[in-house]
Short mmCIF file of C-alpha atoms in Angstrom, two decimals:
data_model
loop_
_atom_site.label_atom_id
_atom_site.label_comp_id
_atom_site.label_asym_id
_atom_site.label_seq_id
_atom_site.Cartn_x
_atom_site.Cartn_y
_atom_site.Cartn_z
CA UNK A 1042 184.62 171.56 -152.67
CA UNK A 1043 187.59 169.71 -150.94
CA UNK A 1044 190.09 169.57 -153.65
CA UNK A 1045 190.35 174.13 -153.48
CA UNK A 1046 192.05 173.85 -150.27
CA UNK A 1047 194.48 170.73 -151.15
CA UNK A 1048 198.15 172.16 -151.91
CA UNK A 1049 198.95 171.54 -155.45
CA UNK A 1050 195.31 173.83 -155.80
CA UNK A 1051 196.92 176.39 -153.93
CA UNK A 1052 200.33 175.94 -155.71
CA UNK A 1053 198.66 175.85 -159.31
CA UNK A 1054 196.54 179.42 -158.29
CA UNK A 1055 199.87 180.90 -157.02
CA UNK A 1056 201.76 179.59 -160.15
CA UNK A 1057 199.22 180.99 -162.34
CA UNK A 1058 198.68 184.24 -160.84
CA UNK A 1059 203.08 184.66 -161.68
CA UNK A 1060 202.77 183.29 -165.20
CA UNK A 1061 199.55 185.59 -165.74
CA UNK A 1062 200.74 188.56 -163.87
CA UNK A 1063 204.86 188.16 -165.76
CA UNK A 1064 202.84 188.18 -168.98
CA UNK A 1065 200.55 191.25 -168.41
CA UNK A 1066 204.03 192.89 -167.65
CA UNK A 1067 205.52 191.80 -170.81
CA UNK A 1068 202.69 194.01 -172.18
CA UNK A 1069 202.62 197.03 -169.90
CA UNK A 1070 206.46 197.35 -169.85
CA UNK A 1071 208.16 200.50 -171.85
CA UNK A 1072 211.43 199.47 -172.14
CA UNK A 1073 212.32 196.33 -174.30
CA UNK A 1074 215.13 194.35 -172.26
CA UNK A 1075 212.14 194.70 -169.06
CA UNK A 1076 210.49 192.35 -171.33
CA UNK A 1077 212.13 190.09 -171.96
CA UNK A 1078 212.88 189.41 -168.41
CA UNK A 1079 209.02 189.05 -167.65
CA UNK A 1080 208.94 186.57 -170.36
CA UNK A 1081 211.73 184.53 -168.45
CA UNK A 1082 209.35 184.81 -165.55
CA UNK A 1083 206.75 183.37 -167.73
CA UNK A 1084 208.69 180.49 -169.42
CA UNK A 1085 209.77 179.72 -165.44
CA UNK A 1086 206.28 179.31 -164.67
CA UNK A 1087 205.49 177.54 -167.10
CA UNK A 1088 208.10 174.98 -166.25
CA UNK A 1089 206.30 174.85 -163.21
CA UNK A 1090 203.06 173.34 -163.99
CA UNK A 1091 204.75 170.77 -165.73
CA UNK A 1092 206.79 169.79 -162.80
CA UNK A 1093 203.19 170.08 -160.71
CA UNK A 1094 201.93 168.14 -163.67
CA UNK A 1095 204.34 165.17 -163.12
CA UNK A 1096 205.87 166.44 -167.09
CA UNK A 1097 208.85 166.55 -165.16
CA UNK A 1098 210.87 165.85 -168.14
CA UNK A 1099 209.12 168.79 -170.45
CA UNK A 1100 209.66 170.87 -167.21
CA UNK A 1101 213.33 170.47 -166.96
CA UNK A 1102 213.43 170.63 -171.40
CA UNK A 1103 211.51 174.09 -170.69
CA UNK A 1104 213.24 175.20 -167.96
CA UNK A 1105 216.95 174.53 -170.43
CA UNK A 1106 215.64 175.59 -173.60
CA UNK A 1107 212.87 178.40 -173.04
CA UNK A 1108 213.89 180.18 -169.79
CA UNK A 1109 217.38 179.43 -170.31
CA UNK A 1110 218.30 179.34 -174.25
CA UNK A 1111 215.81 181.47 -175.60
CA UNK A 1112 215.52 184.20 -172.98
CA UNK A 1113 219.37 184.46 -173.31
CA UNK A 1114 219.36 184.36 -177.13
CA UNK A 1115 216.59 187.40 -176.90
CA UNK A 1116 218.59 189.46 -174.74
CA UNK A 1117 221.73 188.83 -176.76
CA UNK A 1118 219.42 190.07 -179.74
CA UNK A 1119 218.02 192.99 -178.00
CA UNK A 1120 221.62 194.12 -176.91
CA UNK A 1121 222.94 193.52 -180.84
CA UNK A 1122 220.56 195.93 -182.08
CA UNK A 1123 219.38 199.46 -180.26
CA UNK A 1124 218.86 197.86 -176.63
CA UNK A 1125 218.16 201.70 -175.57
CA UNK A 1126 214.42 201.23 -177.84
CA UNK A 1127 211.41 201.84 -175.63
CA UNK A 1128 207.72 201.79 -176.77
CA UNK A 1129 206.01 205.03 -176.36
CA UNK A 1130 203.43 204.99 -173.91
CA UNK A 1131 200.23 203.15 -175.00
CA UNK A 1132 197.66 204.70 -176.91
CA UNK A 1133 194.33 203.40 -177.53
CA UNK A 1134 194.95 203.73 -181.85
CA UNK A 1135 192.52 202.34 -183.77
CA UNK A 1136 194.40 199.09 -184.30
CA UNK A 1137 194.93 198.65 -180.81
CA UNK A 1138 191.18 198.91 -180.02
CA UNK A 1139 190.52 196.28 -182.62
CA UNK A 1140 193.61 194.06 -181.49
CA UNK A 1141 191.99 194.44 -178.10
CA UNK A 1142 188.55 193.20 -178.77
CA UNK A 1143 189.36 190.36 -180.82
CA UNK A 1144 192.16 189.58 -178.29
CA UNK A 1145 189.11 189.49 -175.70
CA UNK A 1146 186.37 187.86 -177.75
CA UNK A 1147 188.41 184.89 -178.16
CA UNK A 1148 189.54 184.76 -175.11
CA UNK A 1149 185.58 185.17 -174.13
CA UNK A 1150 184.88 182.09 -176.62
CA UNK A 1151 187.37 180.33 -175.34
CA UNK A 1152 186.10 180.40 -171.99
CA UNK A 1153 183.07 180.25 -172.33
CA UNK A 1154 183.41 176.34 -174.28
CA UNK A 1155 185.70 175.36 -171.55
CA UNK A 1156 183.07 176.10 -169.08
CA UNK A 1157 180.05 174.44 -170.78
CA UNK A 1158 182.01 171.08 -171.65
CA UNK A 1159 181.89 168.57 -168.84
CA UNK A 1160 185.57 167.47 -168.62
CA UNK A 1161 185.90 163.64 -167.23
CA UNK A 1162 187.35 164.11 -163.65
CA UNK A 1163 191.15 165.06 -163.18
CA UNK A 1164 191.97 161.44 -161.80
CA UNK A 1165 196.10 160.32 -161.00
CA UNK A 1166 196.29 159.05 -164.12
CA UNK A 1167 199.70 156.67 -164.58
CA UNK A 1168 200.84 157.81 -167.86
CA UNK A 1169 204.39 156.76 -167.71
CA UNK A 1170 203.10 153.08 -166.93
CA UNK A 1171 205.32 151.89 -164.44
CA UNK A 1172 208.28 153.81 -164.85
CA UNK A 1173 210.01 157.11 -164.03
CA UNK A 1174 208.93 160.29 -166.04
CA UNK A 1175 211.94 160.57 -168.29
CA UNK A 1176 211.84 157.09 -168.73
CA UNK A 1177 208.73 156.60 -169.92
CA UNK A 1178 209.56 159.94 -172.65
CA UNK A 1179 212.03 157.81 -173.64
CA UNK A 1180 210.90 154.75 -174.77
CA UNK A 1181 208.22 156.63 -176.10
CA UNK A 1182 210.37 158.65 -178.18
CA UNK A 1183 212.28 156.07 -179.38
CA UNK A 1184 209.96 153.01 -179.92
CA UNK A 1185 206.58 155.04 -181.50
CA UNK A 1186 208.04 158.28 -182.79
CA UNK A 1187 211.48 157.94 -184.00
CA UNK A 1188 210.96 159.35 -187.39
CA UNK A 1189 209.19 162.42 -186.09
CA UNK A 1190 212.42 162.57 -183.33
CA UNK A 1191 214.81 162.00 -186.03
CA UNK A 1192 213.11 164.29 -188.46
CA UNK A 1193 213.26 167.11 -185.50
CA UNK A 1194 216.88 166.53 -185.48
CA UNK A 1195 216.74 167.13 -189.23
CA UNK A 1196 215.01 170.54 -188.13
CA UNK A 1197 217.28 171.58 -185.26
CA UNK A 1198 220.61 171.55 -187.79
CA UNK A 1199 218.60 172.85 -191.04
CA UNK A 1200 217.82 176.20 -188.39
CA UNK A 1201 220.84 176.07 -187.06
CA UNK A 1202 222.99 176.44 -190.46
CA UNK A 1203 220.58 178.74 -191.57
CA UNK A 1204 220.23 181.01 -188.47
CA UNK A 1205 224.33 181.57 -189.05
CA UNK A 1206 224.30 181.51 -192.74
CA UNK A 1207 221.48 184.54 -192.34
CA UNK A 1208 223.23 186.68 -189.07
CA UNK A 1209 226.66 186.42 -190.47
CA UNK A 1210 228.19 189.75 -192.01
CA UNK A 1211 228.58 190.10 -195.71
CA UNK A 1212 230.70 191.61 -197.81
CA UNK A 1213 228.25 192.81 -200.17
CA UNK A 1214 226.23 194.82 -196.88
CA UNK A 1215 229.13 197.00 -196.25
CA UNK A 1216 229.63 197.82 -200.03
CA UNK A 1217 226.70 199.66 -199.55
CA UNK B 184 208.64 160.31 -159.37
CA UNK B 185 206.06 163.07 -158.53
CA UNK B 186 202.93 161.83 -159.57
CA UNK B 187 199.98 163.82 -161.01
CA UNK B 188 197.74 165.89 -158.76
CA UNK B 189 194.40 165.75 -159.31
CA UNK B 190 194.11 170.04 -160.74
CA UNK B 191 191.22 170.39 -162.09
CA UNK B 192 191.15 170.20 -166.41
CA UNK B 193 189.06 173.36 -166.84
CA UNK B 194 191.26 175.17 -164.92
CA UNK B 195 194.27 174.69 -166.58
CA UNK B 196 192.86 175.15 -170.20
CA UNK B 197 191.60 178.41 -169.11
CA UNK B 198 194.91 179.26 -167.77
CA UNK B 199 196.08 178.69 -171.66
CA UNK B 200 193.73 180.11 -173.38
CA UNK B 201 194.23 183.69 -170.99
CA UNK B 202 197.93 182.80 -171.62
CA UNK B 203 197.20 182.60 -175.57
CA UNK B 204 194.85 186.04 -175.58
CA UNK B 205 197.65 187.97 -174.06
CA UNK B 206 199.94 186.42 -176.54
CA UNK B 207 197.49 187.35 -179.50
CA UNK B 208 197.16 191.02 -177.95
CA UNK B 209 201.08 191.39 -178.43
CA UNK B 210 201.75 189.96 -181.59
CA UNK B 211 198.59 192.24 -182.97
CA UNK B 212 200.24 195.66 -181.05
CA UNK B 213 203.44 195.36 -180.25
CA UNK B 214 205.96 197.62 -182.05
CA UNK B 215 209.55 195.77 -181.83
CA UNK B 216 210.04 192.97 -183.72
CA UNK B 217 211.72 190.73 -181.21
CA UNK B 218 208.88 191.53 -178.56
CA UNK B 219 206.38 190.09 -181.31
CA UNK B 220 208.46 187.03 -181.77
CA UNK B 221 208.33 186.69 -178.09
CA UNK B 222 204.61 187.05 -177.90
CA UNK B 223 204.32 184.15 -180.57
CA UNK B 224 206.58 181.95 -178.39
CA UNK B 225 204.01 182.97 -175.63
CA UNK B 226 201.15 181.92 -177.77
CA UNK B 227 202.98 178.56 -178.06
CA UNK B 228 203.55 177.73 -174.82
CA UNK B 229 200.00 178.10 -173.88
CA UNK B 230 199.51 175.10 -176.67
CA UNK B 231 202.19 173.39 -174.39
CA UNK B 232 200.13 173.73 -171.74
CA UNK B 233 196.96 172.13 -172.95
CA UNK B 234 198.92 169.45 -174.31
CA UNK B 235 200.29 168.36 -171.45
CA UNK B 236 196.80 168.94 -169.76
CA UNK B 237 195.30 166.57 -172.37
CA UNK B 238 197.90 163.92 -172.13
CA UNK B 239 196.42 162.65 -168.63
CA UNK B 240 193.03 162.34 -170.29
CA UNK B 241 191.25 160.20 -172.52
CA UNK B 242 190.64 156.63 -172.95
CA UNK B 243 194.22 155.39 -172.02
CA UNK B 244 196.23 158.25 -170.45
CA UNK B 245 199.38 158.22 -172.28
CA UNK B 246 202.14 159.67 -172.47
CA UNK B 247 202.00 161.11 -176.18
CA UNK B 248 200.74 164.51 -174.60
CA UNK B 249 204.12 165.25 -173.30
CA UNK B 250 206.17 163.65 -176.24
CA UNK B 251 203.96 166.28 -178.58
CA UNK B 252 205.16 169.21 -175.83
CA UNK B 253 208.80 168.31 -176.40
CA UNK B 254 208.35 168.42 -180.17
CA UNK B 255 206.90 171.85 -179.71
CA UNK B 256 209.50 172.96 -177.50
CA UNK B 257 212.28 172.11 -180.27
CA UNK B 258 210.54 173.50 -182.85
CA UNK B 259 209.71 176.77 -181.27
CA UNK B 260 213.84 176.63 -180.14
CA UNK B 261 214.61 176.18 -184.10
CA UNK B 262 212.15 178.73 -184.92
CA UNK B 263 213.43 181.75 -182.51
CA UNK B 264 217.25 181.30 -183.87
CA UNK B 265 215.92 181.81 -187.53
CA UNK B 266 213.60 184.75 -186.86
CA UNK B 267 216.27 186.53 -184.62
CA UNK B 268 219.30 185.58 -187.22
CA UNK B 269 216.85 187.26 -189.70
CA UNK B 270 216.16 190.23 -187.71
CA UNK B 271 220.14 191.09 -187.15
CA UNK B 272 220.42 190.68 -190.73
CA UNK B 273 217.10 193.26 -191.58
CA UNK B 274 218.85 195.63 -188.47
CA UNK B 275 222.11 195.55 -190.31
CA UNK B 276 220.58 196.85 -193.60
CA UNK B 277 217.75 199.34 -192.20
CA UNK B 278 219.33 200.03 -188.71
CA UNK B 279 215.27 199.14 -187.25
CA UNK B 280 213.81 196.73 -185.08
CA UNK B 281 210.42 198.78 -185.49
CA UNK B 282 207.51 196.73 -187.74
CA UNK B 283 206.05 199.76 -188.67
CA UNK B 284 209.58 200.64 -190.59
CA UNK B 285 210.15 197.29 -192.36
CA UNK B 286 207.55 198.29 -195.00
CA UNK B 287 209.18 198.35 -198.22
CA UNK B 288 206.58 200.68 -199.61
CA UNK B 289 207.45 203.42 -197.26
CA UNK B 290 210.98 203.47 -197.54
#
């Protein structure tokens, strides 16, 4: 069993163990801005295993949109509204007992057909044939999905006029 | 260029699917709307994950895997503005970020 004691094995257990351990936080945490740092800590290691990967194009997208844009646009949202909220300490409710076992059993399924399919052998594959990562994203982008890529585009503006159209104030709100 | 490193597939799918479970457990428990929303980003980056994972397998490795990840990554970016633009707007009427409180019934 050579390939346990190579380094991007140890790397990918370290990097796994953060991700994991940042998202069990996330869970166990009280107050609400705590959580959303251990989800930067998450999106971060995600980033990560791309890089270790060879994604190093997703990595560096993840590492500017997720753990930069989003975690900043959450904590901007947590601060807009009562950033003093805390959850009260956990409880094992009814609905949290069920949430927990289904959480688990799939999680148990899950495992379970990952373990009993025989994956072909991680081999250094050359996906970006020939060139360098964001190269290859590139041409792919633009020569076999450029109507999905400019239908994304589409997207981004349609949420974007619509995420200020929705959070602006309105007149009608403070009638009330 | 930094080359893939031979990490073995199982592991790295069971690394999502953990990911996802925890992710699930949130969105099912959690009490404050944005920490829900940021379980459900956490359930979609463990897709990320296998897709990248799958994109070095197959027939012909390609790299589709990682264009699919990118397309996920906008969409999820697209998706978080609208769901927090509609939860200042929700705050601003019922002064709550609490699920349980967003139930028109109870109100």
């Amino acid at each position: 069993m050579q390939f346990f004691l190579n380094a991007p094995m140890i790397g990918f257990y370290i990097i796994s163990l953060c991700i994991l351990g940042c998202a069990v936080m996330l869970l166990s945490f009280q107050r609400v801005i705590y959580m959303a740092l251990a989800i930067g800590g998450v999106f971060i290691g995600c980033a990560a295993i791309y890089i270790l990967l060879g994604a190093d194009f997703v990595g560096a997208a993840q590492l500017l949109i997720y753990a930069g844009a989003i975690t900043i646009l959450i904590m901007f949202a947590i601060m807009l509204t009562n950033h003093e909220a805390a959850d009260p300490p956990h409880k094992w409710t009814p609905r949290n007992i069920l949430s927990a076992v289904g959480a688990v059993l799939l999680g148990a399924v899950l495992l379970l057909v990952i373990r009993s399919t025989t994956w072909p052998p991680a081999v250094d594959a050359d996906v970006n044939g020939g060139n360098s990562n964001p190269v290859a994203v590139g041409l792919a982008l633009f020569q076999n999905y450029t109507v999905p890529f400019e239908l994304v585009s589409l997207l981004l503006i349609v949420g974007m006029v619509g995420a200020v159209i929705l959070a602006r104030e309105r007149k009608e709100d403070e009638d009330e | 260029m930094s080359g893939t490193f031979p990490i073995p597939t199982g592991s790295l799918l069971a690394l999502g699917a953990i990911l996802f479970c925890i992710g699930l457990y949130g969105a099912l428990t959690k009490r404050n709307l944005i920490i829900v929303l940021v379980s459900i980003e956490l359930m979609l980056n463990a897709a990320n994950i296998n897709l990248v994972t799958f994109s070095r397998l197959g027939v012909a490795p390609n790299i589709s895997g990682q264009v699919f990840a990118l397309f996920t990554i906008t969409v999820a970016a697209a998706e978080i503005a609208v769901g927090l633009a509609l939860l200042l707007a929700i705050f601003r009427v019922r002064r709550t970020t609490e699920v349980q409180d967003l139930d028109v019934h109870k109100h």
